Amino acid sequence: MTPTLSLSTTLLKEPSITPNDFECQDILAEFLGKLGFLCEFLYFGDPNDNGKNAQIKNLYAKKKGSDPTAIHLCFAGHTDVVPVGDESLWTYPPFSATVADGYLWGRGASDMKTAIACFCVACDEFIKNHPNHKGDISLLITADEEGVAINGTHKVVLELAKRGERMDFCLVGEPSSTSVLGDVIKNGRRGSLNAKLIVTGKQGHIAYPHLAVNPIHELISALAELTATKWDEGNDYFPATSMQISNINGGTGATNVIPNSVDVLFNFRFCTENTAESLQVKTHAILDKHFANSKATYDIEWSLSGEPFLTPKGEFVDAVVSAIKDVTGTDGKLSTSGGTSDGRFIAPIMNAQVVELGVLNDTIHQIDEKVAVDDLERLTLIYGKILERLIV
């Protein structure tokens, strides 16, 4: 068993369903400590809370280089995993870390414990070959990425920024690949802005609409304009901003009652051509126009999951692209598609360039999640070459 496979299986055997890390970060701290990393556990949240503010364990491990002005490369990842569902449907027990048919099977195999193992082993080899490396290397590992993400990476980077920590590049090990290892490199992510719109009218009998105010009827024209609006054209790196409705709830369940209110949940996945503030202003302008002469009123609650971020072509992206090409022969394609990642916290708070690169994402969050064993060895080599290009 290779060092990468050995560390991967050790991590996969820990049933670290969000927000419980079990022993994952202790295992990593022991491994990294032997390489000269200074390891620190940071806890945020309430230890007596079992809900959104539950206490989260985070690991920040750093090995300083010989030149304080050289590049600081941070690897970011998470040890928490999503629930397994019905275990009887799995070919192998989800926390058995079974190696079979050329794959490593288990929850977290692709999302994303194995990437952490790959980077750790790559650091081991790199440090052996370059004991006097110039740049700093660090790992930021949380147990709160798959959950509400309140007391994980976000709180850690706020603490690091408060200390005056500098971070130049951040390599996030999320499973970015789609068909073959390294075919997709995430060099940015769209922002995510959530809205809860509440339109209030007046409840009444459906046979006497003149005595009531139907909030659904008052909302329809505004909702039609919101969904038809072109928010921007996108740019060379991002598709156009998308607004999607996810929920509409109104009514008492009776067919003869005009409801008092209707609630609508919608989301913007937005590019760098807009900001959360600009989208809010545009939305309120549309709603104000439609409700100006209405007897119904509206209220809207906003929540921002993350601003968009982008790492343009340059030293960091070039290092990642060339490392993939050297190991696999694949020409990695830059992409900003998909959902959000913890890069949304690291990029703006640390003012760091962020790139995501990991194994295939074809089985993430699924029953029988797995990763090709050969890909683990190749990803370790890719990470090692990135270190060679940036930290020496």
Short mmCIF file of C-alpha atoms in Angstrom, two decimals:
data_model
loop_
_atom_site.label_atom_id
_atom_site.label_comp_id
_atom_site.label_asym_id
_atom_site.label_seq_id
_atom_site.Cartn_x
_atom_site.Cartn_y
_atom_site.Cartn_z
CA MET A 1 0.00 0.00 0.00
CA THR A 2 1.44 3.36 -1.03
CA PRO A 3 1.69 6.26 1.46
CA THR A 4 -1.17 8.10 -0.26
CA LEU A 5 -3.48 5.08 -0.23
CA SER A 6 -2.54 4.30 3.37
CA LEU A 7 -3.36 7.79 4.64
CA SER A 8 -6.52 7.91 2.51
CA THR A 9 -7.89 4.68 3.96
CA THR A 10 -7.07 5.79 7.49
CA LEU A 11 -9.07 8.98 7.00
CA LEU A 12 -11.96 7.22 5.27
CA LYS A 13 -12.46 4.88 8.21
CA GLU A 14 -13.42 7.84 10.40
CA PRO A 15 -17.23 8.36 10.26
CA SER A 16 -16.84 12.13 10.20
CA ILE A 17 -20.32 13.20 9.22
CA THR A 18 -20.79 16.97 9.58
CA PRO A 19 -20.00 18.48 12.04
CA ASN A 20 -18.15 15.67 13.86
CA ASP A 21 -14.51 15.32 12.81
CA PHE A 22 -13.81 12.26 14.98
CA GLU A 23 -10.02 11.70 14.69
CA CYS A 24 -9.41 12.93 11.13
CA GLN A 25 -7.64 16.16 12.00
CA ASP A 26 -5.64 14.51 14.77
CA ILE A 27 -4.40 11.98 12.21
CA LEU A 28 -3.41 14.81 9.88
CA ALA A 29 -1.72 16.80 12.65
CA GLU A 30 0.36 13.78 13.64
CA PHE A 31 1.41 13.21 10.02
CA LEU A 32 2.23 16.86 9.35
CA GLY A 33 3.91 17.42 12.69
CA LYS A 34 6.55 14.87 11.74
CA LEU A 35 7.27 16.95 8.62
CA GLY A 36 7.94 20.09 10.63
CA PHE A 37 4.51 21.71 10.38
CA LEU A 38 3.30 23.75 13.33
CA CYS A 39 -0.22 22.47 13.91
CA GLU A 40 -2.96 24.44 15.63
CA PHE A 41 -6.55 23.48 16.31
CA LEU A 42 -9.06 26.32 16.19
CA TYR A 43 -12.50 25.82 17.68
CA PHE A 44 -15.45 28.06 16.89
CA GLY A 45 -19.05 27.77 17.99
CA ASP A 46 -20.92 26.61 21.09
CA PRO A 47 -19.92 23.17 22.44
CA ASN A 48 -23.43 22.82 23.90
CA ASP A 49 -25.21 23.62 20.64
CA ASN A 50 -26.29 20.76 18.40
CA GLY A 51 -27.65 23.04 15.71
CA LYS A 52 -26.30 25.70 13.38
CA ASN A 53 -23.88 27.11 15.96
CA ALA A 54 -22.35 23.77 16.91
CA GLN A 55 -18.68 23.88 17.84
CA ILE A 56 -16.43 23.08 14.89
CA LYS A 57 -12.90 21.74 14.99
CA ASN A 58 -10.51 23.25 12.45
CA LEU A 59 -6.84 22.56 11.76
CA TYR A 60 -4.32 25.12 10.56
CA ALA A 61 -0.89 23.62 9.92
CA LYS A 62 1.99 25.68 8.59
CA LYS A 63 5.61 25.08 7.67
CA LYS A 64 7.62 28.23 7.13
CA GLY A 65 10.14 28.55 4.36
CA SER A 66 13.57 30.16 4.43
CA ASP A 67 12.44 33.37 2.70
CA PRO A 68 9.60 35.32 4.38
CA THR A 69 8.99 37.25 1.15
CA ALA A 70 8.50 34.12 -0.96
CA ILE A 71 5.14 32.61 -1.98
CA HIS A 72 2.83 31.21 0.67
CA LEU A 73 0.77 28.34 -0.75
CA CYS A 74 -2.15 27.10 1.36
CA PHE A 75 -4.04 23.89 0.72
CA ALA A 76 -7.68 24.05 1.86
CA GLY A 77 -10.03 21.14 2.38
CA HIS A 78 -12.57 19.52 4.66
CA THR A 79 -12.71 16.29 6.61
CA ASP A 80 -16.48 16.29 7.10
CA VAL A 81 -18.70 14.22 4.84
CA VAL A 82 -22.41 14.05 4.05
CA PRO A 83 -24.65 11.32 5.56
CA VAL A 84 -24.46 7.90 3.90
CA GLY A 85 -28.18 7.19 3.56
CA ASP A 86 -29.27 3.55 3.60
CA GLU A 87 -26.07 1.61 4.31
CA SER A 88 -27.63 -1.60 3.02
CA LEU A 89 -27.53 -0.15 -0.49
CA TRP A 90 -23.75 0.24 -0.47
CA THR A 91 -21.63 -2.41 -2.16
CA TYR A 92 -19.13 -2.06 0.69
CA PRO A 93 -19.76 -0.46 4.10
CA PRO A 94 -19.36 3.33 3.66
CA PHE A 95 -16.65 3.64 6.30
CA SER A 96 -14.78 0.43 5.55
CA ALA A 97 -12.36 2.10 3.10
CA THR A 98 -12.45 -0.96 0.86
CA VAL A 99 -10.01 -1.28 -2.04
CA ALA A 100 -11.55 -3.32 -4.85
CA ASP A 101 -11.59 -3.36 -8.65
CA GLY A 102 -9.03 -0.58 -8.84
CA TYR A 103 -11.07 1.78 -6.68
CA LEU A 104 -11.09 3.02 -3.11
CA TRP A 105 -14.70 2.89 -1.92
CA GLY A 106 -16.27 4.89 0.89
CA ARG A 107 -17.94 8.10 1.94
CA GLY A 108 -15.45 10.90 1.41
CA ALA A 109 -13.42 8.98 -1.15
CA SER A 110 -13.86 11.70 -3.74
CA ASP A 111 -15.28 14.52 -1.62
CA MET A 112 -12.65 15.06 -0.37
CA LYS A 113 -10.52 13.19 2.14
CA THR A 114 -8.28 11.60 -0.48
CA ALA A 115 -7.20 14.97 -1.88
CA ILE A 116 -6.02 15.95 1.60
CA ALA A 117 -4.02 12.72 1.78
CA CYS A 118 -2.53 13.42 -1.66
CA PHE A 119 -1.36 16.86 -0.62
CA CYS A 120 0.09 15.63 2.68
CA VAL A 121 2.12 12.93 0.95
CA ALA A 122 3.18 15.41 -1.75
CA CYS A 123 4.44 17.70 1.03
CA ASP A 124 6.39 14.82 2.55
CA GLU A 125 8.19 14.11 -0.72
CA PHE A 126 8.71 17.79 -1.48
CA ILE A 127 10.24 18.56 1.92
CA LYS A 128 12.58 15.56 1.67
CA ASN A 129 13.83 16.86 -1.69
CA HIS A 130 13.82 20.53 -0.70
CA PRO A 131 14.47 20.84 3.05
CA ASN A 132 15.41 24.51 2.62
CA HIS A 133 12.45 25.51 0.47
CA LYS A 134 11.88 29.27 0.27
CA GLY A 135 8.11 29.53 0.40
CA ASP A 136 5.62 28.76 3.18
CA ILE A 137 3.28 25.78 2.97
CA SER A 138 0.08 25.48 4.98
CA LEU A 139 -3.08 23.42 5.25
CA LEU A 140 -6.44 24.78 6.36
CA ILE A 141 -8.77 21.88 7.15
CA THR A 142 -12.31 22.23 8.49
CA ALA A 143 -15.10 19.90 9.57
CA ASP A 144 -17.85 22.32 8.54
CA GLU A 145 -17.85 22.52 4.74
CA GLU A 146 -20.75 20.17 4.05
CA GLY A 147 -22.92 21.80 6.70
CA VAL A 148 -23.90 25.39 7.42
CA ALA A 149 -20.29 26.58 7.06
CA ILE A 150 -20.57 29.09 9.89
CA ASN A 151 -17.78 28.05 12.24
CA GLY A 152 -15.38 26.52 9.75
CA THR A 153 -13.15 28.07 7.11
CA HIS A 154 -14.90 31.43 7.30
CA LYS A 155 -14.03 31.88 10.99
CA VAL A 156 -10.51 30.53 10.49
CA VAL A 157 -9.59 32.98 7.74
CA LEU A 158 -11.08 35.85 9.73
CA GLU A 159 -8.78 34.86 12.58
CA LEU A 160 -5.77 34.53 10.26
CA ALA A 161 -6.48 37.93 8.73
CA LYS A 162 -6.74 39.46 12.19
CA ARG A 163 -3.29 38.07 12.97
CA GLY A 164 -1.89 39.63 9.82
CA GLU A 165 -1.30 36.28 8.11
CA ARG A 166 -0.42 36.58 4.42
CA MET A 167 -1.69 34.03 1.93
CA ASP A 168 -0.76 34.33 -1.75
CA PHE A 169 -2.18 31.21 -3.37
CA CYS A 170 -4.76 28.72 -2.13
CA LEU A 171 -5.22 25.29 -3.68
CA VAL A 172 -8.62 23.83 -2.76
CA GLY A 173 -8.81 20.06 -3.12
CA GLU A 174 -12.48 19.83 -4.07
CA PRO A 175 -13.25 17.19 -6.74
CA SER A 176 -13.07 19.33 -9.87
CA SER A 177 -12.41 16.70 -12.54
CA THR A 178 -15.26 15.39 -14.68
CA SER A 179 -14.13 12.72 -17.16
CA VAL A 180 -10.41 12.26 -16.49
CA LEU A 181 -8.15 13.54 -13.74
CA GLY A 182 -7.24 17.18 -14.25
CA ASP A 183 -9.55 17.88 -17.19
CA VAL A 184 -11.26 20.71 -15.29
CA ILE A 185 -9.64 23.35 -13.09
CA LYS A 186 -11.91 25.69 -11.15
CA ASN A 187 -10.28 29.12 -11.22
CA GLY A 188 -13.34 30.89 -9.86
CA ARG A 189 -16.86 30.45 -8.59
CA ARG A 190 -20.06 32.35 -9.01
CA GLY A 191 -21.54 34.22 -6.07
CA SER A 192 -24.72 33.00 -4.41
CA LEU A 193 -27.39 35.41 -3.14
CA ASN A 194 -30.59 34.12 -1.54
CA ALA A 195 -33.87 35.99 -1.15
CA LYS A 196 -37.12 35.34 0.71
CA LEU A 197 -39.90 37.51 -0.70
CA ILE A 198 -43.10 37.87 1.34
CA VAL A 199 -46.11 39.53 -0.29
CA THR A 200 -48.98 40.39 2.06
CA GLY A 201 -52.53 41.07 0.91
CA LYS A 202 -55.85 40.54 2.67
CA GLN A 203 -57.49 37.18 3.25
CA GLY A 204 -61.07 36.75 2.14
CA HIS A 205 -63.74 34.61 0.54
CA ILE A 206 -62.93 33.69 -3.03
CA ALA A 207 -66.48 34.62 -4.11
CA TYR A 208 -65.97 38.18 -2.87
CA PRO A 209 -62.59 39.24 -4.28
CA HIS A 210 -63.49 42.94 -3.96
CA LEU A 211 -63.36 42.50 -0.19
CA ALA A 212 -59.90 40.94 -0.27
CA VAL A 213 -56.47 41.53 -1.77
CA ASN A 214 -55.01 38.46 -3.46
CA PRO A 215 -51.21 38.57 -2.88
CA ILE A 216 -50.60 35.91 -5.55
CA HIS A 217 -52.32 37.96 -8.23
CA GLU A 218 -50.44 41.08 -7.13
CA LEU A 219 -47.14 39.20 -7.32
CA ILE A 220 -47.50 37.56 -10.75
CA SER A 221 -46.46 40.47 -12.95
CA ALA A 222 -43.45 41.33 -10.78
CA LEU A 223 -42.33 37.71 -10.74
CA ALA A 224 -42.68 37.51 -14.52
CA GLU A 225 -40.39 40.52 -14.97
CA LEU A 226 -37.85 39.22 -12.46
CA THR A 227 -37.59 35.87 -14.24
CA ALA A 228 -37.38 37.52 -17.67
CA THR A 229 -34.72 40.04 -16.73
CA LYS A 230 -31.24 39.68 -18.22
CA TRP A 231 -29.03 40.66 -15.31
CA ASP A 232 -25.78 40.75 -17.29
CA GLU A 233 -24.04 39.14 -20.25
CA GLY A 234 -21.38 37.30 -18.30
CA ASN A 235 -17.75 37.63 -19.38
CA ASP A 236 -14.78 35.62 -20.63
CA TYR A 237 -14.66 33.59 -17.42
CA PHE A 238 -18.27 33.45 -16.21
CA PRO A 239 -21.67 32.68 -17.73
CA ALA A 240 -24.41 35.27 -17.34
CA THR A 241 -25.97 35.70 -13.92
CA SER A 242 -28.93 33.37 -13.34
CA MET A 243 -31.98 34.00 -11.16
CA GLN A 244 -33.99 30.90 -10.23
CA ILE A 245 -37.12 30.46 -8.11
CA SER A 246 -36.93 27.45 -5.80
CA ASN A 247 -40.11 27.69 -3.71
CA ILE A 248 -43.54 29.37 -3.82
CA ASN A 249 -45.86 28.88 -0.84
CA GLY A 250 -49.27 30.44 -0.29
CA GLY A 251 -52.83 29.60 0.61
CA THR A 252 -54.64 27.79 3.38
CA GLY A 253 -55.22 24.59 1.43
CA ALA A 254 -58.86 25.49 0.86
CA THR A 255 -60.13 26.24 -2.64
CA ASN A 256 -62.49 29.00 -1.49
CA VAL A 257 -60.08 31.21 0.50
CA ILE A 258 -57.94 34.02 -0.89
CA PRO A 259 -54.68 33.79 1.07
CA ASN A 260 -53.33 36.55 3.25
CA SER A 261 -49.75 36.16 2.03
CA VAL A 262 -47.44 34.29 -0.33
CA ASP A 263 -43.75 33.48 0.19
CA VAL A 264 -41.22 33.06 -2.61
CA LEU A 265 -37.65 31.80 -2.29
CA PHE A 266 -35.23 32.57 -5.09
CA ASN A 267 -31.49 32.60 -5.70
CA PHE A 268 -29.00 34.48 -7.83
CA ARG A 269 -25.89 32.68 -9.04
CA PHE A 270 -23.98 35.73 -10.15
CA CYS A 271 -20.75 36.55 -11.93
CA THR A 272 -18.27 39.35 -11.42
CA GLU A 273 -20.34 41.66 -13.66
CA ASN A 274 -22.67 42.13 -10.67
CA THR A 275 -22.39 42.38 -6.90
CA ALA A 276 -24.84 41.33 -4.21
CA GLU A 277 -25.65 44.99 -3.69
CA SER A 278 -26.31 45.72 -7.37
CA LEU A 279 -28.64 42.73 -7.66
CA GLN A 280 -30.57 43.83 -4.59
CA VAL A 281 -30.97 47.35 -5.98
CA LYS A 282 -32.22 46.05 -9.34
CA THR A 283 -34.64 43.63 -7.66
CA HIS A 284 -36.11 46.29 -5.38
CA ALA A 285 -36.53 48.63 -8.37
CA ILE A 286 -38.64 46.02 -10.18
CA LEU A 287 -40.71 45.23 -7.11
CA ASP A 288 -41.24 48.89 -6.23
CA LYS A 289 -42.53 49.55 -9.74
CA HIS A 290 -45.06 46.72 -9.61
CA PHE A 291 -46.26 47.39 -6.07
CA ALA A 292 -46.40 51.18 -6.35
CA ASN A 293 -50.17 51.20 -6.91
CA SER A 294 -50.96 47.88 -5.27
CA LYS A 295 -52.95 47.32 -2.10
CA ALA A 296 -50.54 44.48 -1.32
CA THR A 297 -47.16 45.07 0.23
CA TYR A 298 -43.89 43.23 -0.02
CA ASP A 299 -40.94 42.54 2.25
CA ILE A 300 -37.72 40.81 1.26
CA GLU A 301 -35.01 39.15 3.35
CA TRP A 302 -31.56 38.73 1.80
CA SER A 303 -28.75 36.37 2.70
CA LEU A 304 -25.40 36.16 0.94
CA SER A 305 -23.75 32.75 0.73
CA GLY A 306 -20.66 34.08 -1.03
CA GLU A 307 -19.31 36.67 -3.43
CA PRO A 308 -17.89 35.53 -6.78
CA PHE A 309 -14.15 35.16 -7.05
CA LEU A 310 -11.79 34.75 -9.97
CA THR A 311 -8.13 33.81 -10.37
CA PRO A 312 -7.01 34.98 -13.81
CA LYS A 313 -4.32 33.32 -15.88
CA GLY A 314 -0.91 33.90 -14.37
CA GLU A 315 1.76 32.24 -12.22
CA PHE A 316 -0.61 30.16 -10.09
CA VAL A 317 -2.91 28.98 -12.88
CA ASP A 318 0.07 28.30 -15.12
CA ALA A 319 1.70 26.15 -12.43
CA VAL A 320 -1.45 24.06 -12.03
CA VAL A 321 -2.03 23.66 -15.77
CA SER A 322 1.57 22.63 -16.47
CA ALA A 323 1.67 20.19 -13.53
CA ILE A 324 -1.42 18.40 -14.84
CA LYS A 325 0.04 18.28 -18.34
CA ASP A 326 3.34 16.83 -17.08
CA VAL A 327 1.68 14.02 -15.10
CA THR A 328 -1.38 13.11 -17.17
CA GLY A 329 -0.85 14.69 -20.58
CA THR A 330 -4.25 16.37 -20.17
CA ASP A 331 -4.87 19.99 -21.07
CA GLY A 332 -6.84 21.22 -18.09
CA LYS A 333 -9.77 23.50 -18.92
CA LEU A 334 -10.47 26.53 -16.74
CA SER A 335 -14.02 26.68 -15.41
CA THR A 336 -16.14 28.69 -12.99
CA SER A 337 -19.17 26.38 -13.11
CA GLY A 338 -20.80 24.53 -10.26
CA GLY A 339 -21.84 25.53 -6.78
CA THR A 340 -19.93 27.23 -4.02
CA SER A 341 -16.85 26.13 -2.10
CA ASP A 342 -14.85 27.47 0.84
CA GLY A 343 -12.85 29.41 -1.72
CA ARG A 344 -15.63 32.01 -1.41
CA PHE A 345 -14.28 32.87 2.07
CA ILE A 346 -10.57 32.58 1.36
CA ALA A 347 -10.38 34.71 -1.78
CA PRO A 348 -11.91 37.94 -0.46
CA ILE A 349 -10.78 37.78 3.17
CA MET A 350 -7.18 36.72 2.55
CA ASN A 351 -6.93 38.47 -0.83
CA ALA A 352 -5.57 35.19 -2.16
CA GLN A 353 -5.71 33.65 -5.60
CA VAL A 354 -7.76 30.45 -5.38
CA VAL A 355 -7.75 27.42 -7.66
CA GLU A 356 -9.66 24.16 -7.12
CA LEU A 357 -8.22 20.87 -8.31
CA GLY A 358 -9.15 17.38 -7.21
CA VAL A 359 -10.30 13.94 -8.28
CA LEU A 360 -13.34 13.03 -10.38
CA ASN A 361 -16.69 14.25 -9.07
CA ASP A 362 -18.89 11.60 -10.70
CA THR A 363 -19.81 9.82 -7.44
CA ILE A 364 -19.76 12.64 -4.89
CA HIS A 365 -22.59 12.46 -2.32
CA GLN A 366 -23.79 9.22 -3.93
CA ILE A 367 -24.19 5.68 -2.66
CA ASP A 368 -20.97 3.79 -3.53
CA GLU A 369 -18.81 6.91 -3.64
CA LYS A 370 -15.39 5.87 -4.91
CA VAL A 371 -12.15 7.07 -6.48
CA ALA A 372 -9.68 5.36 -8.79
CA VAL A 373 -6.56 4.32 -6.86
CA ASP A 374 -4.34 5.26 -9.81
CA ASP A 375 -5.77 8.78 -9.73
CA LEU A 376 -4.67 9.20 -6.14
CA GLU A 377 -1.08 8.49 -7.05
CA ARG A 378 -1.24 10.83 -10.03
CA LEU A 379 -2.88 13.62 -8.02
CA THR A 380 -0.10 13.31 -5.45
CA LEU A 381 2.42 13.83 -8.24
CA ILE A 382 0.47 16.81 -9.59
CA TYR A 383 0.37 18.48 -6.18
CA GLY A 384 4.08 17.81 -5.79
CA LYS A 385 4.87 19.49 -9.10
CA ILE A 386 2.78 22.50 -8.12
CA LEU A 387 4.87 22.78 -4.97
CA GLU A 388 8.02 22.47 -7.07
CA ARG A 389 6.93 25.30 -9.35
CA LEU A 390 5.87 27.73 -6.65
CA ILE A 391 7.67 27.09 -3.36
CA VAL A 392 11.26 26.17 -4.26
#
